[in-house]
Amino acid sequence: MPTTSLPQPVGVAEFFAGIGLMARGLELRGFRVDWANDIEAAKRDLYLANRPDAQKLFHLGDVRDVRGSDMPSAELATASFPCIDLSLAGNRKGLAGTQSGMFWEFARVLEEMGSARPRVTLLENVHGFATSHGGQDLSKALVRMSELGYSSDVIAINARHFVPQSRPRMFVIGVRNDLPKGAHVGVPPLSDVRPPWVRAIFERHPELPMHYLDLPDLPAGPEDLSGVVQRMESGDQRWWDAERTSAFVGSLSERQAARLEALRGGNETTWRTAYRRTRGGVATWEIRADGIAGCLRTTGGGSSKQALVQAGRGQVRCRWMTPLEYARLMGAGGFKTRARTDNQALFGFGDAVVVDVISWIADNYLLPALRPNGVGVSDAV
């Protein structure tokens, strides 16, 4: 991925920083993270393993303890606040929940910053944010951002346009003071980043300051896992043994079993991801029909980790996906993935943003809004 050098870097305050993939996507475009916060020590450890010079700027702790007076000057504030109360797989308590309700703490810190609050904000969450409590949670969030002086835009991007993972997410971009050059007020036309449900958000809120930018079409994206799979010898101990593989095959429904047999009979080796789900009180496995991964998730998000199925030429092998494969699916194949346990690494990546998506937003929205007179010089990494 190309990197960009800005004559004047964009300073970033990163809330709910996680393991640092938001930072990575922005840094590739010349942004500079000056402050980061997260409550999870394991995520902090991976964040610092990949940027040791961030020791002083990373603040481990509860966002409820952060005060606006302690914040450095920043042009951009990002917030990938917890999705567990908004996700369809979660408890649906919405912004009243103890996790997703941390949005209000982010807004409080911005309010306490007064006139020094960032010019642009970037919120990221699951699509369930738009439907939680019949859309009322998103409406309240948009109202709160307007009270802080921000005009909001909403876009939806599935990471499958960049990596072989279906990972739909929505982004709310707030802009203070003058709108970016070329911004429009009103209801946006339909596009791949503004499908009908996003357009309906604008239609429901004519009373709020909202705007939109014309954005390019998203790229097509990869169609298989060949660039993600960590190649292993047949004797590698991470492959499940015959008994466990047999139990996996035996749990498949008739339709799923037929899908696996078709893959097994192929002339080439192919890969599929699989989830373990509970159907009627019985644990079963389901193999994804297409060649990309399902959405990486955390156990707190209501779903198990993914397994990899390798099939073809009369053979079938299965194993859990590795931290490196998770990292590659998040656009962070060069990231150090070593954590206290593999599960901690998987949790960190499953709860993060895709690097390429953030860089695309930076290229096509954040830089035009914050550096309208030029974005710098691009060099190959």
CSV table of C-alpha atoms in Angstrom, one decimal:
chain,number,residue,atom,x,y,z
A,1,MET,CA,0.0,0.0,0.0
A,2,PRO,CA,1.4,3.4,-0.9
A,3,THR,CA,2.3,5.9,1.9
A,4,THR,CA,1.9,9.6,1.8
A,5,SER,CA,4.1,12.3,3.2
A,6,LEU,CA,2.4,15.5,4.3
A,7,PRO,CA,4.3,18.8,4.6
A,8,GLN,CA,2.1,19.4,7.7
A,9,PRO,CA,0.9,16.1,9.3
A,10,VAL,CA,-2.7,15.9,10.5
A,11,GLY,CA,-2.7,15.4,14.3
A,12,VAL,CA,-5.0,12.7,15.6
A,13,ALA,CA,-6.6,11.9,18.9
A,14,GLU,CA,-7.6,8.2,18.8
A,15,PHE,CA,-10.3,7.0,21.2
A,16,PHE,CA,-11.0,3.3,21.7
A,17,ALA,CA,-7.7,2.7,19.9
A,18,GLY,CA,-7.6,-1.1,20.1
A,19,ILE,CA,-4.5,-2.7,18.7
A,20,GLY,CA,-3.7,0.2,16.3
A,21,LEU,CA,-5.2,-0.5,12.9
A,22,MET,CA,-7.0,2.8,12.8
A,23,ALA,CA,-3.7,4.5,13.5
A,24,ARG,CA,-2.0,2.4,10.8
A,25,GLY,CA,-4.5,3.3,8.1
A,26,LEU,CA,-4.1,7.0,8.9
A,27,GLU,CA,-0.4,6.9,9.3
A,28,LEU,CA,0.0,5.5,5.8
A,29,ARG,CA,-1.6,8.7,4.6
A,30,GLY,CA,0.6,11.1,6.6
A,31,PHE,CA,-1.5,11.5,9.7
A,32,ARG,CA,0.2,11.6,13.1
A,33,VAL,CA,-1.4,10.0,16.2
A,34,ASP,CA,-0.6,12.3,19.1
A,35,TRP,CA,-2.9,10.7,21.7
A,36,ALA,CA,-4.5,7.3,22.0
A,37,ASN,CA,-6.7,5.6,24.6
A,38,ASP,CA,-8.0,2.1,25.3
A,39,ILE,CA,-9.1,0.2,28.4
A,40,GLU,CA,-7.8,-3.2,27.4
A,41,ALA,CA,-4.2,-4.0,28.4
A,42,ALA,CA,-3.9,-6.8,25.9
A,43,LYS,CA,-4.8,-4.5,23.0
A,44,ARG,CA,-2.4,-1.8,24.3
A,45,ASP,CA,0.4,-4.4,24.3
A,46,LEU,CA,-0.2,-5.2,20.6
A,47,TYR,CA,-0.5,-1.5,19.8
A,48,LEU,CA,2.9,-0.8,21.4
A,49,ALA,CA,4.5,-3.9,20.0
A,50,ASN,CA,4.0,-2.4,16.5
A,51,ARG,CA,4.9,1.2,17.5
A,52,PRO,CA,7.2,1.3,20.5
A,53,ASP,CA,7.6,5.1,20.2
A,54,ALA,CA,3.9,5.4,21.2
A,55,GLN,CA,4.6,4.6,24.8
A,56,LYS,CA,4.0,8.2,26.0
A,57,LEU,CA,1.0,9.0,23.9
A,58,PHE,CA,-1.0,5.8,24.7
A,59,HIS,CA,-3.2,6.2,27.8
A,60,LEU,CA,-4.4,2.9,29.2
A,61,GLY,CA,-7.6,3.4,31.1
A,62,ASP,CA,-11.3,4.1,31.2
A,63,VAL,CA,-12.5,6.8,28.8
A,64,ARG,CA,-14.7,8.1,31.7
A,65,ASP,CA,-11.5,9.2,33.4
A,66,VAL,CA,-10.4,11.3,30.4
A,67,ARG,CA,-10.8,15.1,30.7
A,68,GLY,CA,-11.0,17.5,27.8
A,69,SER,CA,-8.4,19.7,29.6
A,70,ASP,CA,-5.9,16.8,29.3
A,71,MET,CA,-6.2,16.5,25.6
A,72,PRO,CA,-3.6,17.7,23.1
A,73,SER,CA,-4.5,19.8,20.1
A,74,ALA,CA,-5.8,17.6,17.3
A,75,GLU,CA,-7.4,18.2,13.9
A,76,LEU,CA,-9.1,14.7,13.8
A,77,ALA,CA,-10.7,12.6,16.6
A,78,THR,CA,-11.5,9.0,15.8
A,79,ALA,CA,-13.8,6.8,17.9
A,80,SER,CA,-14.4,3.1,17.2
A,81,PHE,CA,-16.6,2.8,20.3
A,82,PRO,CA,-17.7,-0.7,21.4
A,83,CYS,CA,-20.4,-2.3,19.2
A,84,ILE,CA,-21.6,-5.0,21.6
A,85,ASP,CA,-24.8,-3.2,22.6
A,86,LEU,CA,-25.5,-2.3,18.9
A,87,SER,CA,-24.7,-5.5,17.1
A,88,LEU,CA,-27.4,-7.8,15.9
A,89,ALA,CA,-25.4,-10.5,17.6
A,90,GLY,CA,-25.2,-8.6,20.9
A,91,ASN,CA,-27.7,-7.6,23.5
A,92,ARG,CA,-29.2,-4.6,21.6
A,93,LYS,CA,-29.2,-2.3,24.6
A,94,GLY,CA,-28.0,0.4,22.3
A,95,LEU,CA,-26.4,3.6,23.5
A,96,ALA,CA,-28.0,3.0,26.9
A,97,GLY,CA,-25.7,-0.1,27.3
A,98,THR,CA,-22.6,0.1,29.4
A,99,GLN,CA,-20.3,-0.7,26.4
A,100,SER,CA,-21.7,1.2,23.3
A,101,GLY,CA,-22.8,3.9,25.7
A,102,MET,CA,-19.2,5.0,25.8
A,103,PHE,CA,-20.1,7.2,22.8
A,104,TRP,CA,-21.5,9.7,25.3
A,105,GLU,CA,-18.1,9.8,27.1
A,106,PHE,CA,-16.4,10.6,23.8
A,107,ALA,CA,-18.9,13.4,23.2
A,108,ARG,CA,-18.3,14.7,26.7
A,109,VAL,CA,-14.6,14.9,26.2
A,110,LEU,CA,-15.2,16.8,23.0
A,111,GLU,CA,-17.5,19.2,24.8
A,112,GLU,CA,-14.9,19.8,27.5
A,113,MET,CA,-12.3,20.7,24.8
A,114,GLY,CA,-14.4,23.7,23.9
A,115,SER,CA,-13.1,25.7,21.0
A,116,ALA,CA,-10.1,23.4,20.8
A,117,ARG,CA,-12.1,20.4,19.8
A,118,PRO,CA,-11.0,18.8,16.5
A,119,ARG,CA,-12.3,20.1,13.2
A,120,VAL,CA,-13.2,16.6,12.0
A,121,THR,CA,-14.4,13.4,13.8
A,122,LEU,CA,-14.6,9.9,12.5
A,123,LEU,CA,-17.0,7.4,14.2
A,124,GLU,CA,-17.0,3.8,13.2
A,125,ASN,CA,-19.4,1.0,14.2
A,126,VAL,CA,-21.6,-1.8,12.9
A,127,HIS,CA,-24.6,-1.3,10.7
A,128,GLY,CA,-26.7,-2.1,13.8
A,129,PHE,CA,-26.0,1.4,15.0
A,130,ALA,CA,-28.4,2.7,12.3
A,131,THR,CA,-31.3,0.4,13.4
A,132,SER,CA,-30.8,0.2,17.2
A,133,HIS,CA,-34.0,1.1,19.0
A,134,GLY,CA,-35.7,1.8,15.7
A,135,GLY,CA,-33.0,4.3,14.6
A,136,GLN,CA,-33.3,6.4,17.7
A,137,ASP,CA,-29.8,5.7,19.0
A,138,LEU,CA,-28.2,7.0,15.8
A,139,SER,CA,-30.6,10.0,15.8
A,140,LYS,CA,-29.5,10.9,19.3
A,141,ALA,CA,-25.9,10.6,18.4
A,142,LEU,CA,-26.4,12.9,15.3
A,143,VAL,CA,-28.2,15.4,17.5
A,144,ARG,CA,-25.3,15.3,20.1
A,145,MET,CA,-22.7,15.9,17.4
A,146,SER,CA,-24.7,18.8,16.0
A,147,GLU,CA,-24.7,20.3,19.5
A,148,LEU,CA,-21.0,20.2,19.4
A,149,GLY,CA,-20.9,22.1,16.1
A,150,TYR,CA,-20.5,19.2,13.7
A,151,SER,CA,-22.3,18.6,10.4
A,152,SER,CA,-22.5,14.9,9.8
A,153,ASP,CA,-22.1,12.6,6.8
A,154,VAL,CA,-22.8,8.9,6.9
A,155,ILE,CA,-21.2,6.2,4.6
A,156,ALA,CA,-21.2,2.4,4.6
A,157,ILE,CA,-18.2,0.4,3.4
A,158,ASN,CA,-17.8,-3.4,3.3
A,159,ALA,CA,-14.2,-4.3,3.7
A,160,ARG,CA,-14.6,-7.0,1.0
A,161,HIS,CA,-13.8,-4.3,-1.5
A,162,PHE,CA,-10.3,-4.3,-0.2
A,163,VAL,CA,-9.6,-7.6,1.6
A,164,PRO,CA,-11.2,-11.1,1.3
A,165,GLN,CA,-13.5,-10.6,4.3
A,166,SER,CA,-17.1,-9.6,4.5
A,167,ARG,CA,-17.0,-6.8,7.1
A,168,PRO,CA,-19.7,-4.2,6.7
A,169,ARG,CA,-19.3,-1.1,8.7
A,170,MET,CA,-20.8,2.4,8.9
A,171,PHE,CA,-18.9,5.6,9.4
A,172,VAL,CA,-20.2,9.0,10.6
A,173,ILE,CA,-17.9,11.8,9.6
A,174,GLY,CA,-18.4,15.1,11.4
A,175,VAL,CA,-17.1,18.5,10.2
A,176,ARG,CA,-17.0,21.7,12.2
A,177,ASN,CA,-17.1,25.2,10.7
A,178,ASP,CA,-16.8,25.4,6.9
A,179,LEU,CA,-17.8,22.3,5.0
A,180,PRO,CA,-15.2,20.7,2.7
A,181,LYS,CA,-15.0,22.0,-0.9
A,182,GLY,CA,-17.6,20.3,-3.1
A,183,ALA,CA,-19.8,19.3,-0.1
A,184,HIS,CA,-23.6,19.1,-0.7
A,185,VAL,CA,-26.5,19.7,1.6
A,186,GLY,CA,-29.6,17.6,1.3
A,187,VAL,CA,-30.2,13.9,0.5
A,188,PRO,CA,-27.4,12.2,-1.4
A,189,PRO,CA,-28.0,10.1,-4.5
A,190,LEU,CA,-27.7,6.3,-4.2
A,191,SER,CA,-24.1,5.0,-4.5
A,192,ASP,CA,-22.1,2.0,-3.3
A,193,VAL,CA,-21.2,3.9,-0.1
A,194,ARG,CA,-24.7,5.3,0.4
A,195,PRO,CA,-27.2,2.5,-0.2
A,196,PRO,CA,-31.0,3.1,0.4
A,197,TRP,CA,-30.7,2.6,4.2
A,198,VAL,CA,-28.0,5.3,4.4
A,199,ARG,CA,-29.9,7.6,2.2
A,200,ALA,CA,-32.9,7.2,4.5
A,201,ILE,CA,-30.9,8.6,7.4
A,202,PHE,CA,-30.6,11.9,5.6
A,203,GLU,CA,-34.3,11.8,4.7
A,204,ARG,CA,-35.3,11.4,8.3
A,205,HIS,CA,-33.2,14.3,9.6
A,206,PRO,CA,-33.8,17.4,7.5
A,207,GLU,CA,-33.6,19.5,10.7
A,208,LEU,CA,-30.0,18.5,11.4
A,209,PRO,CA,-26.8,19.8,9.9
A,210,MET,CA,-25.9,17.1,7.5
A,211,HIS,CA,-23.9,17.1,4.3
A,212,TYR,CA,-22.3,14.7,1.8
A,213,LEU,CA,-19.3,14.5,-0.5
A,214,ASP,CA,-19.2,12.9,-3.9
A,215,LEU,CA,-17.0,9.8,-3.5
A,216,PRO,CA,-15.5,7.4,-6.1
A,217,ASP,CA,-16.7,3.9,-6.5
A,218,LEU,CA,-15.2,1.3,-4.3
A,219,PRO,CA,-12.7,-1.2,-5.9
A,220,ALA,CA,-13.9,-4.7,-6.7
A,221,GLY,CA,-11.8,-6.5,-4.1
A,222,PRO,CA,-10.3,-10.0,-4.0
A,223,GLU,CA,-12.5,-13.1,-4.5
A,224,ASP,CA,-10.6,-15.8,-2.6
A,225,LEU,CA,-8.3,-16.5,0.4
A,226,SER,CA,-5.2,-17.4,-1.6
A,227,GLY,CA,-3.3,-14.3,-0.5
A,228,VAL,CA,-4.3,-14.8,3.1
A,229,VAL,CA,-3.8,-18.5,3.9
A,230,GLN,CA,-0.7,-19.3,5.9
A,231,ARG,CA,0.8,-22.3,4.1
A,232,MET,CA,1.4,-25.3,6.3
A,233,GLU,CA,2.8,-28.8,5.7
A,234,SER,CA,0.3,-31.7,6.1
A,235,GLY,CA,2.0,-32.8,9.2
A,236,ASP,CA,1.7,-29.5,11.0
A,237,GLN,CA,0.2,-30.0,14.5
A,238,ARG,CA,-2.2,-27.2,13.9
A,239,TRP,CA,-4.2,-29.3,11.5
A,240,TRP,CA,-7.0,-31.1,13.3
A,241,ASP,CA,-6.5,-34.8,13.7
A,242,ALA,CA,-8.7,-37.4,12.0
A,243,GLU,CA,-11.1,-37.7,14.9
A,244,ARG,CA,-11.7,-34.0,15.2
A,245,THR,CA,-12.0,-33.6,11.4
A,246,SER,CA,-14.5,-36.4,11.3
A,247,ALA,CA,-16.6,-34.7,14.0
A,248,PHE,CA,-16.5,-31.5,12.0
A,249,VAL,CA,-17.8,-33.3,8.9
A,250,GLY,CA,-20.4,-35.2,10.9
A,251,SER,CA,-21.9,-32.0,12.2
A,252,LEU,CA,-22.6,-30.5,8.8
A,253,SER,CA,-26.1,-30.3,7.5
A,254,GLU,CA,-26.9,-32.2,4.3
A,255,ARG,CA,-26.5,-29.0,2.3
A,256,GLN,CA,-23.2,-28.2,4.0
A,257,ALA,CA,-21.9,-31.7,3.5
A,258,ALA,CA,-22.7,-31.5,-0.2
A,259,ARG,CA,-20.8,-28.2,-0.4
A,260,LEU,CA,-17.8,-29.8,1.2
A,261,GLU,CA,-17.9,-32.8,-1.1
A,262,ALA,CA,-17.9,-30.6,-4.1
A,263,LEU,CA,-14.8,-28.8,-2.8
A,264,ARG,CA,-13.1,-32.1,-2.0
A,265,GLY,CA,-13.6,-33.3,-5.5
A,266,GLY,CA,-12.1,-30.3,-7.1
A,267,ASN,CA,-8.9,-30.5,-9.2
A,268,GLU,CA,-7.4,-27.6,-7.3
A,269,THR,CA,-6.9,-26.8,-3.6
A,270,THR,CA,-9.4,-24.2,-2.4
A,271,TRP,CA,-10.0,-22.7,1.0
A,272,ARG,CA,-13.2,-21.8,2.8
A,273,THR,CA,-13.9,-20.4,6.3
A,274,ALA,CA,-16.3,-22.0,8.7
A,275,TYR,CA,-18.2,-20.9,11.8
A,276,ARG,CA,-19.5,-23.1,14.6
A,277,ARG,CA,-23.1,-22.2,15.4
A,278,THR,CA,-25.9,-23.5,17.6
A,279,ARG,CA,-29.0,-24.6,15.8
A,280,GLY,CA,-31.9,-26.0,17.9
A,281,GLY,CA,-29.6,-26.4,20.8
A,282,VAL,CA,-27.1,-28.5,18.7
A,283,ALA,CA,-23.6,-27.2,17.8
A,284,THR,CA,-23.1,-27.4,14.0
A,285,TRP,CA,-20.5,-26.1,11.6
A,286,GLU,CA,-21.4,-24.0,8.6
A,287,ILE,CA,-19.0,-23.5,5.6
A,288,ARG,CA,-19.1,-20.2,3.8
A,289,ALA,CA,-20.4,-20.5,0.2
A,290,ASP,CA,-18.0,-18.1,-1.4
A,291,GLY,CA,-14.3,-17.9,-1.3
A,292,ILE,CA,-13.9,-15.0,1.2
A,293,ALA,CA,-14.0,-15.0,5.0
A,294,GLY,CA,-17.0,-14.2,7.1
A,295,CYS,CA,-16.8,-11.1,9.4
A,296,LEU,CA,-14.1,-11.6,12.0
A,297,ARG,CA,-15.6,-11.1,15.4
A,298,THR,CA,-14.9,-11.4,19.1
A,299,THR,CA,-16.6,-13.8,21.5
A,300,GLY,CA,-18.2,-10.7,23.1
A,301,GLY,CA,-19.8,-10.0,19.8
A,302,GLY,CA,-21.9,-13.2,19.9
A,303,SER,CA,-19.9,-15.4,17.5
A,304,SER,CA,-17.1,-17.9,17.6
A,305,LYS,CA,-13.7,-17.7,15.9
A,306,GLN,CA,-13.4,-19.0,12.4
A,307,ALA,CA,-11.9,-22.2,11.2
A,308,LEU,CA,-10.2,-22.8,7.8
A,309,VAL,CA,-11.2,-25.6,5.5
A,310,GLN,CA,-8.7,-26.7,2.9
A,311,ALA,CA,-10.2,-29.0,0.3
A,312,GLY,CA,-9.4,-30.4,-3.1
A,313,ARG,CA,-7.9,-33.4,-4.9
A,314,GLY,CA,-9.8,-35.8,-2.7
A,315,GLN,CA,-8.6,-34.4,0.6
A,316,VAL,CA,-10.1,-32.2,3.4
A,317,ARG,CA,-8.1,-30.6,6.2
A,318,CYS,CA,-9.4,-28.3,8.9
A,319,ARG,CA,-7.8,-26.0,11.6
A,320,TRP,CA,-8.4,-22.8,13.4
A,321,MET,CA,-7.4,-19.7,11.5
A,322,THR,CA,-4.1,-18.2,12.8
A,323,PRO,CA,-3.3,-14.7,14.1
A,324,LEU,CA,-1.3,-14.0,10.9
A,325,GLU,CA,-4.3,-14.9,8.8
A,326,TYR,CA,-6.6,-12.7,10.9
A,327,ALA,CA,-4.0,-9.9,10.5
A,328,ARG,CA,-3.9,-10.3,6.7
A,329,LEU,CA,-7.7,-10.2,6.6
A,330,MET,CA,-7.6,-6.9,8.4
A,331,GLY,CA,-5.0,-5.4,5.9
A,332,ALA,CA,-2.2,-5.7,8.5
A,333,GLY,CA,-0.2,-8.6,7.3
A,334,GLY,CA,3.0,-6.9,8.4
A,335,PHE,CA,1.8,-6.5,12.0
A,336,LYS,CA,3.5,-8.2,14.8
A,337,THR,CA,0.8,-10.6,16.1
A,338,ARG,CA,2.5,-12.0,19.2
A,339,ALA,CA,0.2,-11.7,22.2
A,340,ARG,CA,0.0,-13.5,25.6
A,341,THR,CA,-2.2,-16.1,23.8
A,342,ASP,CA,-3.4,-16.6,20.2
A,343,ASN,CA,-6.9,-15.9,21.4
A,344,GLN,CA,-5.9,-12.5,22.7
A,345,ALA,CA,-4.5,-11.7,19.2
A,346,LEU,CA,-7.6,-13.0,17.5
A,347,PHE,CA,-9.7,-10.9,19.8
A,348,GLY,CA,-7.7,-7.8,19.0
A,349,PHE,CA,-8.0,-8.2,15.3
A,350,GLY,CA,-11.6,-9.2,15.4
A,351,ASP,CA,-12.4,-6.0,17.3
A,352,ALA,CA,-10.5,-3.7,14.9
A,353,VAL,CA,-11.0,-1.7,11.7
A,354,VAL,CA,-9.5,-2.8,8.3
A,355,VAL,CA,-6.5,-0.7,7.5
A,356,ASP,CA,-7.3,-0.4,3.8
A,357,VAL,CA,-10.8,1.0,4.5
A,358,ILE,CA,-9.4,3.7,6.8
A,359,SER,CA,-6.7,4.7,4.2
A,360,TRP,CA,-9.5,4.9,1.5
A,361,ILE,CA,-11.5,7.2,3.7
A,362,ALA,CA,-8.4,9.3,4.5
A,363,ASP,CA,-7.6,9.6,0.7
A,364,ASN,CA,-11.1,10.5,-0.4
A,365,TYR,CA,-12.6,12.3,2.5
A,366,LEU,CA,-10.4,13.3,5.4
A,367,LEU,CA,-7.5,14.8,3.4
A,368,PRO,CA,-9.8,16.8,1.1
A,369,ALA,CA,-11.5,18.1,4.2
A,370,LEU,CA,-8.3,18.9,6.2
A,371,ARG,CA,-5.7,19.4,3.5
A,372,PRO,CA,-7.7,20.8,0.5
A,373,ASN,CA,-4.7,22.4,-1.1
A,374,GLY,CA,-2.7,19.2,-1.5
A,375,VAL,CA,-2.0,16.0,0.3
A,376,GLY,CA,1.7,15.6,-0.2
A,377,VAL,CA,4.0,13.3,-2.1
A,378,SER,CA,3.3,9.6,-2.5
A,379,ASP,CA,6.2,7.1,-2.3
A,380,ALA,CA,6.1,3.3,-2.5
A,381,VAL,CA,6.5,1.5,0.8
